[in-house]
PDB file of C-alpha atoms in Angstrom:
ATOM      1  CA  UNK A 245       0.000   0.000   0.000  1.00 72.00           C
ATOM      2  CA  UNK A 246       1.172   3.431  -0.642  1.00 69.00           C
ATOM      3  CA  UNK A 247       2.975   5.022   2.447  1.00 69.00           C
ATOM      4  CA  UNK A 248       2.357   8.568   1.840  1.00 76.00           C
ATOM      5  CA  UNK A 249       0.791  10.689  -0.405  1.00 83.00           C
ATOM      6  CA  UNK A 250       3.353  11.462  -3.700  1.00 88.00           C
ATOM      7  CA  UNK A 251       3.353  14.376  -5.680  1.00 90.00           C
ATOM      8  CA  UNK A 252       4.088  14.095  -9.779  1.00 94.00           C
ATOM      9  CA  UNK A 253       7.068  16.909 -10.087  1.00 95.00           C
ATOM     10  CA  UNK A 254       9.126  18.261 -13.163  1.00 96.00           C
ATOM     11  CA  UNK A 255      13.320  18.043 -12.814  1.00 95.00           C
ATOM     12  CA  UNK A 256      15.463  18.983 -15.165  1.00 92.00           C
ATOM     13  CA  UNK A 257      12.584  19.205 -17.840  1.00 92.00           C
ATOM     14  CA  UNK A 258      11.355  15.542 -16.849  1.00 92.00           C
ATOM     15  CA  UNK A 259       8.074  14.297 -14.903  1.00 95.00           C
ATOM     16  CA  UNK A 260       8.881  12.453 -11.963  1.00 96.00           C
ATOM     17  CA  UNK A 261       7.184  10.889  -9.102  1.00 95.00           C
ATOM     18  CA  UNK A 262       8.929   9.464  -5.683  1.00 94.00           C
ATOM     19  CA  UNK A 263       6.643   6.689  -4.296  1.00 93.00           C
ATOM     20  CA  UNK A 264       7.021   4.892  -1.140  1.00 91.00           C
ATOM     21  CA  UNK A 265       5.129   1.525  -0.810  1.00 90.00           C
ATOM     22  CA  UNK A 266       4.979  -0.136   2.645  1.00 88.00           C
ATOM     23  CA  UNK A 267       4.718  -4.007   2.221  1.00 88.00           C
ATOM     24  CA  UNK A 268       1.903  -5.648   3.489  1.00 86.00           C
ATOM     25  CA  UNK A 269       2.212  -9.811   5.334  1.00 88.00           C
ATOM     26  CA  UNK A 270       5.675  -9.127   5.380  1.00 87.00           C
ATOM     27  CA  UNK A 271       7.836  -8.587   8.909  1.00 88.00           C
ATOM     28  CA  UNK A 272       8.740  -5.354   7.907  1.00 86.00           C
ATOM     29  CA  UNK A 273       9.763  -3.278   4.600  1.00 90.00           C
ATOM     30  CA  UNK A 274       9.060  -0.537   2.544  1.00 90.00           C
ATOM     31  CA  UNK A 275       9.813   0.046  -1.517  1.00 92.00           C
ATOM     32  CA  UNK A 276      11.060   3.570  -2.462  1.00 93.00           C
ATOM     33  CA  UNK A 277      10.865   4.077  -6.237  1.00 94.00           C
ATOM     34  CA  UNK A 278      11.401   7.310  -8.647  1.00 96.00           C
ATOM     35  CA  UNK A 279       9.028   6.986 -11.964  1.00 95.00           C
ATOM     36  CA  UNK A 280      10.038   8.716 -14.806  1.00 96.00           C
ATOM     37  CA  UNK A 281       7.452   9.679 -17.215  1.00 92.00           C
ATOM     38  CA  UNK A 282       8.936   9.168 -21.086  1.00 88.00           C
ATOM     39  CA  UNK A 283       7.626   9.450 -24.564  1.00 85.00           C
ATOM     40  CA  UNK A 284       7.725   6.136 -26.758  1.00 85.00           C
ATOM     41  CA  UNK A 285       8.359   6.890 -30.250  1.00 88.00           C
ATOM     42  CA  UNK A 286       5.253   5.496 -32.818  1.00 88.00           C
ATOM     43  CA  UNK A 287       3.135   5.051 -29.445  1.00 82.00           C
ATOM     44  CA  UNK A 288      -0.502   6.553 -28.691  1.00 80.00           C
ATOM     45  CA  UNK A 289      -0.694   9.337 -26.131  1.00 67.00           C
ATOM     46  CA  UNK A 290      -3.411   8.962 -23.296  1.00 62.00           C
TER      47      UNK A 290
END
């Protein structure tokens, strides 16, 4: 489950969003990532 809220932020001209996940049936442990937003050349925007 997400830990705390996460805001989607722009560095260095890219879109970016920190996420920490706290695992769940586990003894302890959380999951920090950093998603990058990127364009995929010949794909459909949303």
């Amino acid at each position: 489950c997400l830990a705390e809220e996460s805001t989607i932020y722009i560095s260095e001209g890219k879109v970016k969003q920190d996420v920490v996940l706290r695992l769940r049936d586990v003894e302890c442990g959380e999951i920090e990532l950093q998603l990058q937003w990127v364009d995929i050349p010949g794909s459909k925007g949303v």
